[in-house]
Coordinates of C-alpha atoms in Angstrom, one line a residue:
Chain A
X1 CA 59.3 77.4 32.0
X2 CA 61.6 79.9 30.5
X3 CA 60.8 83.7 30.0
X4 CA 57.0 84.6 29.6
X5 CA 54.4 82.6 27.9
X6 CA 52.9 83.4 24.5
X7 CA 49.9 83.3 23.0
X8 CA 48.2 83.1 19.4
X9 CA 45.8 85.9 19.4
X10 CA 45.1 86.1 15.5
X11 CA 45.4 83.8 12.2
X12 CA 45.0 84.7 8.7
X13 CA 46.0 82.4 5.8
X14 CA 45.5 82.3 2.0
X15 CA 45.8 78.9 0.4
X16 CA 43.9 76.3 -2.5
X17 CA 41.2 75.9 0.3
X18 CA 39.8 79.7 0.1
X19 CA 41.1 83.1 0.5
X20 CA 40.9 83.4 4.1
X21 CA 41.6 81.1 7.3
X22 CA 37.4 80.9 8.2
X23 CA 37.2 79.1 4.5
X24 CA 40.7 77.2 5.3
X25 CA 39.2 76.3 9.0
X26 CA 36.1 75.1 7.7
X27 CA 37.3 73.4 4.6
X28 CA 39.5 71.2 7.4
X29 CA 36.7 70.2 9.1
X30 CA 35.1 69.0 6.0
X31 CA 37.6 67.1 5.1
X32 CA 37.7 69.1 1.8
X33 CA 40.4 69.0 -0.5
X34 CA 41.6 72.0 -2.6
X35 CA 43.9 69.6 -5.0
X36 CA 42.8 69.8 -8.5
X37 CA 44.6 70.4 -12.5
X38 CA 46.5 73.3 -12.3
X39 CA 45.4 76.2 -14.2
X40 CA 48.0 79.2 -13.4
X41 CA 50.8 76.7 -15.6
X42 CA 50.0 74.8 -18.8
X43 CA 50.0 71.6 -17.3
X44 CA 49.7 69.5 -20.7
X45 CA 53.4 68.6 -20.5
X46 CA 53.5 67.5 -16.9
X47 CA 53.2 63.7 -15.7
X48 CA 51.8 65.6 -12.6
X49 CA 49.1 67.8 -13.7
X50 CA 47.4 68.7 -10.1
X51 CA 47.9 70.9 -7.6
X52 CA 46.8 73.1 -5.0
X53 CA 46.6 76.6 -6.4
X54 CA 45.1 80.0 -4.7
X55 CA 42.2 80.2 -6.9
X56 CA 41.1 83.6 -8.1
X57 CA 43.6 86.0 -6.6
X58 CA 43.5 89.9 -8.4
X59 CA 46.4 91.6 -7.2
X60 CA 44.9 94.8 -7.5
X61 CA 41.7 93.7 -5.4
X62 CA 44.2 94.3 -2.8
X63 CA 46.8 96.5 -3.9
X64 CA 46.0 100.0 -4.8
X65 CA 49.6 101.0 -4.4
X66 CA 51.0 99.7 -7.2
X67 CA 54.3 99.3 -5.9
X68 CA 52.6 96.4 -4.2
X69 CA 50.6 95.3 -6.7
X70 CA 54.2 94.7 -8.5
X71 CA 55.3 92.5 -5.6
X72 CA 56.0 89.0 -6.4
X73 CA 53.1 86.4 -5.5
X74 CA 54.9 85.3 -2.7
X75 CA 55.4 88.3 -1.0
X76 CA 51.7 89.4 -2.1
X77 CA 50.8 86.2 -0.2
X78 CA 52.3 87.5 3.3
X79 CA 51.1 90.8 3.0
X80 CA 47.4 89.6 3.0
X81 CA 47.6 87.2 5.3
X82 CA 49.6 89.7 8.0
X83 CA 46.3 92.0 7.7
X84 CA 44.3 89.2 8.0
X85 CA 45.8 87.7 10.9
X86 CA 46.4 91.6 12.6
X87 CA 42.8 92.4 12.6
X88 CA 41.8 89.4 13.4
X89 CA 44.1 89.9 16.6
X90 CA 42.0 92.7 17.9
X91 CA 45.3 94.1 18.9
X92 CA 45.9 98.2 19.1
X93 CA 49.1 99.0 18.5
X94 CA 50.7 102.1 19.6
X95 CA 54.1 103.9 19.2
X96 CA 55.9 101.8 21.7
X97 CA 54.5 98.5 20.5
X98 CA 55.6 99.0 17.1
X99 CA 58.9 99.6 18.2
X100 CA 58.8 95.9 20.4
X101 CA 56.9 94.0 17.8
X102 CA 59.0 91.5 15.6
X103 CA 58.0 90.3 11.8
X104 CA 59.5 87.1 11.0
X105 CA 58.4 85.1 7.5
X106 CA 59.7 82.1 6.1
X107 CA 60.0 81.0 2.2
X108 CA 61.4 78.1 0.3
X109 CA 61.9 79.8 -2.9
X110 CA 61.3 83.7 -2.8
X111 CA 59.9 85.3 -5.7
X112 CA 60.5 82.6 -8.2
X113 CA 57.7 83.5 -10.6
X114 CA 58.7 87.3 -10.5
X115 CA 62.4 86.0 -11.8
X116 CA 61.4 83.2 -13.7
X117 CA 59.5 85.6 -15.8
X118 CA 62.7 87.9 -16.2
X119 CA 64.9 85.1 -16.9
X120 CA 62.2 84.2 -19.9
X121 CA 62.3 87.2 -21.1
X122 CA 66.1 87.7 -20.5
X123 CA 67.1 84.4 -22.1
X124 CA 64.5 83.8 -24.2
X125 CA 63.7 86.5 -25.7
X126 CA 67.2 88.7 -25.7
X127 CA 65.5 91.4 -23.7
X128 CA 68.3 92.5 -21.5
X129 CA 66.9 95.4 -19.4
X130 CA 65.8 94.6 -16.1
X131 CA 63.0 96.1 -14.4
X132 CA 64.0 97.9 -11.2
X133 CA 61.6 96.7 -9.2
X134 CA 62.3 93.3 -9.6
X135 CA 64.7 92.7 -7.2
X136 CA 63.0 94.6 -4.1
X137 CA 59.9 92.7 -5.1
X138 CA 61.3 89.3 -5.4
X139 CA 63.9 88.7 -2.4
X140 CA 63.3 86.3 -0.1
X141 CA 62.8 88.9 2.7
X142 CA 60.2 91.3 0.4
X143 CA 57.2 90.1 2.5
X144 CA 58.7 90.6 6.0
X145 CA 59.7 94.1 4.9
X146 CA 56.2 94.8 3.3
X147 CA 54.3 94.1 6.7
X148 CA 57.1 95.8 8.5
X149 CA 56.5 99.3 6.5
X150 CA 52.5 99.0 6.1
X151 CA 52.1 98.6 10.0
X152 CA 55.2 100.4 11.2
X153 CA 56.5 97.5 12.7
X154 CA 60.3 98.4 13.9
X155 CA 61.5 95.5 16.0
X156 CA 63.2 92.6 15.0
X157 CA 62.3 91.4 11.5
X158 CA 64.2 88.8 9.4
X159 CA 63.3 85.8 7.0
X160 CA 64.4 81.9 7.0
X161 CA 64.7 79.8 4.7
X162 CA 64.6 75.8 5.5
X163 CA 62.7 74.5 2.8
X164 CA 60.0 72.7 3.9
X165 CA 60.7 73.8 7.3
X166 CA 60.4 77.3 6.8
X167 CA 57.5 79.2 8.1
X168 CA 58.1 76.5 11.6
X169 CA 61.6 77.9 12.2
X170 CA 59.9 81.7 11.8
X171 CA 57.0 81.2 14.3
X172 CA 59.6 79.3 16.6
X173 CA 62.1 81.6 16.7
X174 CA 59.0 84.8 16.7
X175 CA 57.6 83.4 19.8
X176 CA 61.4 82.8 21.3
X177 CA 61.7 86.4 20.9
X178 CA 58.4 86.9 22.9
X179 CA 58.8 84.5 25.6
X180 CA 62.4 85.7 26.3
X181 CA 61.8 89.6 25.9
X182 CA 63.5 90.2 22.5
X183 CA 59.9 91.2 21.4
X184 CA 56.2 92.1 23.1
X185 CA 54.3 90.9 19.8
X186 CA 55.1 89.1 16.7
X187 CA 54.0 88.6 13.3
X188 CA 55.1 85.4 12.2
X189 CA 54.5 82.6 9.3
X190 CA 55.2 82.1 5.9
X191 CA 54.2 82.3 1.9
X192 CA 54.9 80.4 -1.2
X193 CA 53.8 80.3 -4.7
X194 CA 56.2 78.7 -6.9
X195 CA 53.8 77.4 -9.8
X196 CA 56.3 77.5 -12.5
X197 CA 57.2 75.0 -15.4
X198 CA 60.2 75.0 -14.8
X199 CA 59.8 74.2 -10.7
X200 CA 57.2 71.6 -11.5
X201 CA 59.1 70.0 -13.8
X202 CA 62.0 69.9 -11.6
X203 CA 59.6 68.4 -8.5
X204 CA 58.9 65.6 -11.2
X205 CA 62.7 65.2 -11.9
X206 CA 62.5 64.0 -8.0
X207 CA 59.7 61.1 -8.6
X208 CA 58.2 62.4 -5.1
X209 CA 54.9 63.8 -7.3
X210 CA 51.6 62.3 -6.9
X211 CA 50.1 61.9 -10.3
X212 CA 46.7 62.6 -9.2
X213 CA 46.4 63.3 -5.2
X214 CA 47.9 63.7 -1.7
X215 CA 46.9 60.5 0.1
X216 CA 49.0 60.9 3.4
X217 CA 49.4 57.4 5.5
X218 CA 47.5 55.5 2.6
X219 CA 48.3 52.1 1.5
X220 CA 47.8 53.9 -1.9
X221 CA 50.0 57.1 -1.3
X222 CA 51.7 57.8 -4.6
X223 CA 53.9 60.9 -3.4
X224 CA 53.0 64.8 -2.6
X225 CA 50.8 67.3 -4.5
X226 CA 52.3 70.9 -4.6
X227 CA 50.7 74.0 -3.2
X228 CA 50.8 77.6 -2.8
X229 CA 49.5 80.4 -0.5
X230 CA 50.6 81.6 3.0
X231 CA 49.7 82.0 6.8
X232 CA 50.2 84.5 9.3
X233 CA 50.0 84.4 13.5
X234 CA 49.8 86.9 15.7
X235 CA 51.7 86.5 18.7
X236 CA 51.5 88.0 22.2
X237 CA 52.4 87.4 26.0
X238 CA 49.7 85.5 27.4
X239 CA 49.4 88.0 30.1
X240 CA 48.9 91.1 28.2
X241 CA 46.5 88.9 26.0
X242 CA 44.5 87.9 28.9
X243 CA 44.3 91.5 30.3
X244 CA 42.7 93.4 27.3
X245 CA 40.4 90.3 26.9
X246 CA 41.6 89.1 23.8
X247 CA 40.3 86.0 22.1
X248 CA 42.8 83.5 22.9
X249 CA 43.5 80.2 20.2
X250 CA 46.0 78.7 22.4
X251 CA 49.1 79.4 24.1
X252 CA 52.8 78.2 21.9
X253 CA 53.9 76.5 24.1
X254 CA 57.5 74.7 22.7
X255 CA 59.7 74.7 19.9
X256 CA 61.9 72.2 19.0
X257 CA 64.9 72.0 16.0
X258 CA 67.3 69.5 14.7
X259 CA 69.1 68.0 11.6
X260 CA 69.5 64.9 10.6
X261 CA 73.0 65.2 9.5
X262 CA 72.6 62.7 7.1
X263 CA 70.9 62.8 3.2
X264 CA 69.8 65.4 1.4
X265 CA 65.8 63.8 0.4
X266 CA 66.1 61.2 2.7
X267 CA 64.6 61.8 6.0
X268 CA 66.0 59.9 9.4
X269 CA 64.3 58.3 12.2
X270 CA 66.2 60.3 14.8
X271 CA 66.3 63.9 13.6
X272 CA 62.2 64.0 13.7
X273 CA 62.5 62.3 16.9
X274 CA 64.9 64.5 18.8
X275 CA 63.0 68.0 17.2
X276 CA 59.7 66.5 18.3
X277 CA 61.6 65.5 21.7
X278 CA 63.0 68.8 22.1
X279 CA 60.0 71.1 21.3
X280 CA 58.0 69.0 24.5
X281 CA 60.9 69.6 26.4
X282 CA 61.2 73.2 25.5
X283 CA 57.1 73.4 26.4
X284 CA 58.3 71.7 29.5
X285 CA 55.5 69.1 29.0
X286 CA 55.6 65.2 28.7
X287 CA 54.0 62.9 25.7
X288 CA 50.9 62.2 28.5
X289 CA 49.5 65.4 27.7
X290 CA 49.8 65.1 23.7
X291 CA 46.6 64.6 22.3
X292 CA 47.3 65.7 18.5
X293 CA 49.9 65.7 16.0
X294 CA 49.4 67.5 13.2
X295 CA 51.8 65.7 11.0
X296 CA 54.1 66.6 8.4
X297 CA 52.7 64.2 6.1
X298 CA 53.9 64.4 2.4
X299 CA 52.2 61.7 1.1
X300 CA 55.3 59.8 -0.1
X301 CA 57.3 56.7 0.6
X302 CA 60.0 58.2 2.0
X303 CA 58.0 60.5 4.5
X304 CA 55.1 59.2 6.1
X305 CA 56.7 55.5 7.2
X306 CA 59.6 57.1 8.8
X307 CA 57.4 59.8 10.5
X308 CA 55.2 57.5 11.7
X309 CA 57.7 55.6 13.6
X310 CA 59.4 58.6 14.6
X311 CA 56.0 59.6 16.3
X312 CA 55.5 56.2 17.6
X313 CA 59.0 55.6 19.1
X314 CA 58.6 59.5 20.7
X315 CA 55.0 58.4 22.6
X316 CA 55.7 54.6 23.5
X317 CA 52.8 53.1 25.5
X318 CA 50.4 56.3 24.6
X319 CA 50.8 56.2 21.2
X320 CA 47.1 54.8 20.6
X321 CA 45.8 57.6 22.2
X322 CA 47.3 60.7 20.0
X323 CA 45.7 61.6 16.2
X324 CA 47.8 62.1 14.1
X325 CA 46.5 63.8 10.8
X326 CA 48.1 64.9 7.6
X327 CA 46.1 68.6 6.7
X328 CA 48.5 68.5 3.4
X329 CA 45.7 66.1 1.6
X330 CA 43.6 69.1 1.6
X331 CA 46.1 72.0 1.4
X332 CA 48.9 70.7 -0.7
X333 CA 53.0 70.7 0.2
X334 CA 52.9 74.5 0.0
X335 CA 57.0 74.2 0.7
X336 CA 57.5 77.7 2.7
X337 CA 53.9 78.2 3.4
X338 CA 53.5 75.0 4.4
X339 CA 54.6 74.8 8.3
X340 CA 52.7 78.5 8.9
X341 CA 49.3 77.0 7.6
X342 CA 49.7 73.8 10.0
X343 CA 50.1 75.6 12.4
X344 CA 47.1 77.8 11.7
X345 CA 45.3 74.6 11.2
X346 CA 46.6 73.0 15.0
X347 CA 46.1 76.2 17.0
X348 CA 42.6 76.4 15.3
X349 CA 42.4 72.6 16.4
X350 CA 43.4 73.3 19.9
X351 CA 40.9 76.5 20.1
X352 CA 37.8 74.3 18.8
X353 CA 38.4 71.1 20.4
X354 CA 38.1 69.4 16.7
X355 CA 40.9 67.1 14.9
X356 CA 41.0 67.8 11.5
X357 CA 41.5 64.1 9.4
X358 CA 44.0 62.9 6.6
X359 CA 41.9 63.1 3.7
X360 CA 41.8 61.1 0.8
X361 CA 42.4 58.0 2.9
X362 CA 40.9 54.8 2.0
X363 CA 43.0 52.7 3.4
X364 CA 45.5 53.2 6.5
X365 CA 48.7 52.0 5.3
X366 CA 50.5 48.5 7.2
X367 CA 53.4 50.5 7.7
X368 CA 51.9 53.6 9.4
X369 CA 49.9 51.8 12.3
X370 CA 48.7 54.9 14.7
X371 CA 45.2 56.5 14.8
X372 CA 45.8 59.0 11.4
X373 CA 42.3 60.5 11.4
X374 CA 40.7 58.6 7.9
X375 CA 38.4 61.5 6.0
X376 CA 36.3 62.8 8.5
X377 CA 37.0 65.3 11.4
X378 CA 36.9 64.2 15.1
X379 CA 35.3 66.0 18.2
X380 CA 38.0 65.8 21.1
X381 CA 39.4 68.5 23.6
X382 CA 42.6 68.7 22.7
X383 CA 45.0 69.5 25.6
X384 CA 48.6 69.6 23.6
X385 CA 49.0 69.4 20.5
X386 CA 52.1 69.3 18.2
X387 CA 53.0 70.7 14.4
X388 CA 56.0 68.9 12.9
X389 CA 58.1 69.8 9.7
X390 CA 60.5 68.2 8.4
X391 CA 62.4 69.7 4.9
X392 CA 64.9 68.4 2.4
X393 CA 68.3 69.0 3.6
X394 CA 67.2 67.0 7.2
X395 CA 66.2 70.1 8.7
X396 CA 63.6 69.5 11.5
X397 CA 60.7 72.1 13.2
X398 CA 58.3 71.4 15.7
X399 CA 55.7 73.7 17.2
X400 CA 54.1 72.6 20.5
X401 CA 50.3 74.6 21.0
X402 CA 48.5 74.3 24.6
X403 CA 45.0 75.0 25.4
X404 CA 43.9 77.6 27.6
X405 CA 41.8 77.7 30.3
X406 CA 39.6 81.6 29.1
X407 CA 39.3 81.5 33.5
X408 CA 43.7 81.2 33.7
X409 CA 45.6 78.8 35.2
Chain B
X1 CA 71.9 45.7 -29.4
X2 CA 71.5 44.2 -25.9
X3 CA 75.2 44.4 -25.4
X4 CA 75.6 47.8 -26.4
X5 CA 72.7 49.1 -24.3
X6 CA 74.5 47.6 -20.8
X7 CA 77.5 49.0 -22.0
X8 CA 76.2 52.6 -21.9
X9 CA 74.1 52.3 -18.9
X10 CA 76.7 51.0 -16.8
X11 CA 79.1 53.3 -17.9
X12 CA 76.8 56.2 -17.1
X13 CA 76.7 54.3 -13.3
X14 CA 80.4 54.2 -13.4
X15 CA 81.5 57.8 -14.1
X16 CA 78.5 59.4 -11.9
X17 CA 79.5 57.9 -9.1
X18 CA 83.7 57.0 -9.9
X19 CA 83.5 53.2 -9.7
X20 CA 85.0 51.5 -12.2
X21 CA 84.0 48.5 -10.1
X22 CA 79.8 48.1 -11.7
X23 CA 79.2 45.2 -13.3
X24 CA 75.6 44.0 -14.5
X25 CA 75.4 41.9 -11.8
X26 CA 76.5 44.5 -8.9
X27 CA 73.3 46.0 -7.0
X28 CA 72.5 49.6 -5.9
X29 CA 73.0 48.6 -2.3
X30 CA 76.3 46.8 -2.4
X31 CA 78.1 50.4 -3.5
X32 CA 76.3 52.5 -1.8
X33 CA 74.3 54.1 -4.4
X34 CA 71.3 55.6 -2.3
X35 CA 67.9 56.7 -3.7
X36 CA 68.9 60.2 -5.2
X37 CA 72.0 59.4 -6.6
X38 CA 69.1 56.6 -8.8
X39 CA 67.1 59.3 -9.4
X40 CA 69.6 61.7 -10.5
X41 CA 71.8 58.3 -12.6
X42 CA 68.0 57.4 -13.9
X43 CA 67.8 61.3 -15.6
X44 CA 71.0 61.0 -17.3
X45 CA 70.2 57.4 -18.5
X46 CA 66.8 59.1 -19.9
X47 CA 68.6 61.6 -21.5
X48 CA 71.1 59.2 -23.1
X49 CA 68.4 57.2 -24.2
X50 CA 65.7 59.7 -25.6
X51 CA 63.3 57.5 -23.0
X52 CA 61.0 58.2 -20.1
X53 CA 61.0 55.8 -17.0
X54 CA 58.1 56.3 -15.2
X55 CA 58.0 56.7 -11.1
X56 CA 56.9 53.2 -10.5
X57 CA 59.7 51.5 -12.3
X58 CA 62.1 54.1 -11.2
X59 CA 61.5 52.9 -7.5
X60 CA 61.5 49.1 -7.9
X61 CA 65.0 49.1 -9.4
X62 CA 67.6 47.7 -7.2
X63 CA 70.2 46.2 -9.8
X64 CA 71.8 47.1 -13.1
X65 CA 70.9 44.4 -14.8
X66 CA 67.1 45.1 -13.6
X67 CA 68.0 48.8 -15.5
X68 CA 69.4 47.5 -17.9
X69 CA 66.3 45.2 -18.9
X70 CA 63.6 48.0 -18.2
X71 CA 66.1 50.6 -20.8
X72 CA 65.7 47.8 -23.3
X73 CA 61.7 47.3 -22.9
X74 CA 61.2 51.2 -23.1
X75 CA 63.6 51.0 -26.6
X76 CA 61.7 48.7 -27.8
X77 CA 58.0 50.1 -26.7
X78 CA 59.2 53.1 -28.6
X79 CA 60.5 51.1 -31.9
X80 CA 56.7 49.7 -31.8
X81 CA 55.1 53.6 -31.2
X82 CA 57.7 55.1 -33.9
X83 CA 58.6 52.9 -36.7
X84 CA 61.7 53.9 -38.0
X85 CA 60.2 55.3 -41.9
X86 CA 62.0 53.6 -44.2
X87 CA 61.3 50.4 -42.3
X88 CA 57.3 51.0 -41.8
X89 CA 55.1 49.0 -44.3
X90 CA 53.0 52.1 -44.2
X91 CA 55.7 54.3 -45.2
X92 CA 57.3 52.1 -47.6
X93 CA 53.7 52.1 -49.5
X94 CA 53.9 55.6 -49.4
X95 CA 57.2 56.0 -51.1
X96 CA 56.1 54.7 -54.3

């Protein structure tokens, strides 16, 4: 054990499964899926016409300000979600707090739809003035600075950017900063909305697109479905949690990081492995105690083989005792978002004792042989449980959440 | 036609990746031509060609002459879809 030990104390997340984490939560356990044609693009030129888009989302239903209500999607996407997940926390911050508490986001591709829309008009149109506001509104860090000023958050706040990794490398290196001092509450997760033509077109350009849906671990998996939308944690010492009698979700236990060093697109064998390896060491717990994986779980070839054996080589002899589920057949590859709302999703898991499944799964792939949750949610106490992400480039994140005992332990 | 067709896809291999080496007969594998660099070879082929290899058939290629053989069945799938006008029955009764 290193430093102090952290616990999630409030969620909030936005996504194609509902506007709020209760309607993502229970979506999960229905084994609901938000994938569908996408309407926020014209999707008449695409070979991949789904995805899994925030459905009816009004800026100004949330936004008086209008300064915010300029922001880019992205950043509009945090900023909800951060209220959501601070009153959700119960927390009362004072002064003193706000001076300890840390904001860290992660995002794949800042405010793409913000610029892409500037570009259009810039290039396409000959309009060469600029807006002002575009470039506060669209930078990578505009949500992490949003939360920051609304709550008057003035500890350490920054943004990462690993691709698919993203929002896991924020909350890791958020409740680092918690468990070693560096903060007494954190803010953490991650946004994305990137439903452009020219970005979809471009995921085609990589034939990793399902042309119809996300069927993680399937012997019909025909590649990943895009999403958008964002997830928020609150984060807190378990100590301080415990002794205002907060509600509790489950303690964050381990992080883990490495890179493949390797391929660009092409994952390894070893660089999941060591970041899963490294996250139960950090936790300073063993495989024995791993119940659940909530598993990165694209959907495609080049994923969910490799992953699977990854996950299989790190658990040896107890690997038929550990689900492993794929949430993304519900909630899309939301690229930035994506780590923040699996790990909503497993610290929700962890807190109910329920295992949400791999939907759209008819049947289990040869090649991924482990217990991958087919379609319908499980009952189970859960006593570990881990959230892995793996992103283009080889960059690996893994989460490790803990249950705990509401008496202490 | 045939001739012409593996010339330009394999010179399209040969610059990308700076070996003069690919023959028809040479596989993916054997110089160390990985699954992006077909992807990213298969998008300048498409643009060459004015052609559209779907996913599927993008994945299951291994060889040049296996490219080479799927470029020519897309040509001539689109010579069926788009009759060249002059040539169409249709168009020739038109012209009169």
């Amino acid at each position: 054990m290193h430093g102090r030990r952290v616990a999630v104390t409030g969620v909030g997340a936005i996504s194609a499964l509902g506007p709020d984490a209760t309607a993502f939560w229970d979506s999960l356990v229905a084994g609901r899926s938000g994938i569908r044609a996408i309407e926020s693009v014209d999707h008449t030129t695409l070979k991949c016409p789904n995805g899994a888009e925030v459905h009816g989302f009004v800026a100004a239903d949330h936004f008086p300000d209008r300064a915010q209500q300029g922001l880019d999607r992205f950043a509009q996407f945090a900023l909800v979600t951060a209220r959501e997940a601070i009153a959700d926390s119960g927390l009362a911050w004072d002064d003193t707090l706000r001076d300890r508490t840390a904001v860290v986001t992660g995002t794949g591709n800042g405010g793409t739809i913000s610029l892409g829309d500037n570009y259009e008009r810039f290039y396409g149109q000959g309009n060469h003035r600029m807006p002002p506001g575009l470039i506060p509104s669209a930078m990578a860090n505009a949500g992490a600075s949003q939360v920051s000023m609304e709550f008057g958050f003035r500890g350490p706040t920054f943004t990462l950017s690993t691709a698919c990794a993203s929002s896991t490398h924020a909350i890791g290196h958020a409740f680092w900063l918690v468990r070693n001092g560096g903060a007494d509450a954190a803010v953490c997760g991650g946004s994305e909305a990137l439903f452009t033509l020219p970005q979809l077109k471009a995921w085609e350009a990589l034939r990793v697109m399902s042309p119809d849906t996300c069927r993680p671990f399937s012997r019909q998996k025909s590649g990943m479905i895009l999403g958008e939308g964002g997830a928020m944690l609150v984060l807190e010492p378990l100590d301080s949690a415990r002794r205002r009698g907060a509600r509790i979700y489950a303690e964050l236990a381990g992080f883990g990081m490495s890179a493949d060093a390797a391929h660009l697109t092409a994952p390894s064998e070893d660089g999941p492995l060591r970041a899963m390896q490294a996250a139960l060491d950090d936790a300073s717990t063993t495989t024995a105690d791993v119940d659940y994986i909530n598993a990165h779980g694209t959907g495609t070839p080049g994923n969910d083989p490799n992953e699977i054996r990854a996950i299989g080589r790190l658990l040896g002899e107890h690997a038929e005792q550990v689900a492993v589920s794929s949430t993304k057949s519900m909630h899309g590859h939301a690229i930035g978002a994506a780590g923040a709302l699996e790990a909503v999703a497993t610290a929700l898991a962890v807190h109910h004792g329920v295992i949400p499944p791999t939907a759209n799964l008819d049947e289990v792939d040869p090649e991924c042989p482990l217990d991958v949750v087919p379609n319908q949610s499980r009952t189970r106490s859960i006593r570990t449980a881990l959230s892995n992400s793996f992103a283009f480039g080889g960059l690996n994140a893994v989460l490790v959440f803990r249950r705990v005992d509401p008496a202490g332990d | 036609m045939t001739d012409q067709v593996e010339e330009r896809v394999l010179s399209i291999f040969r610059e990308k990746f700076h070996k003069p080496e690919v023959t028809i007969d040479s596989s993916f594998a054997e110089l160390g031509i990985d699954s992006l660099d077909t992807i990213e070879a298969l998008f300048e082929i498409e643009e060459e060609f004015g052609i559209s290899i779907p996913d599927d058939a993008a994945r299951s290629l291994n060889t040049f002459r296996e490219v080479v053989a799927g470029v020519e069945k897309l040509l001539a799938e689109q010579r069926i879809a788009n009759p060249p006008a002059a040539a169409g029955p249709d168009a020739a009764e038109e012209g009169r």
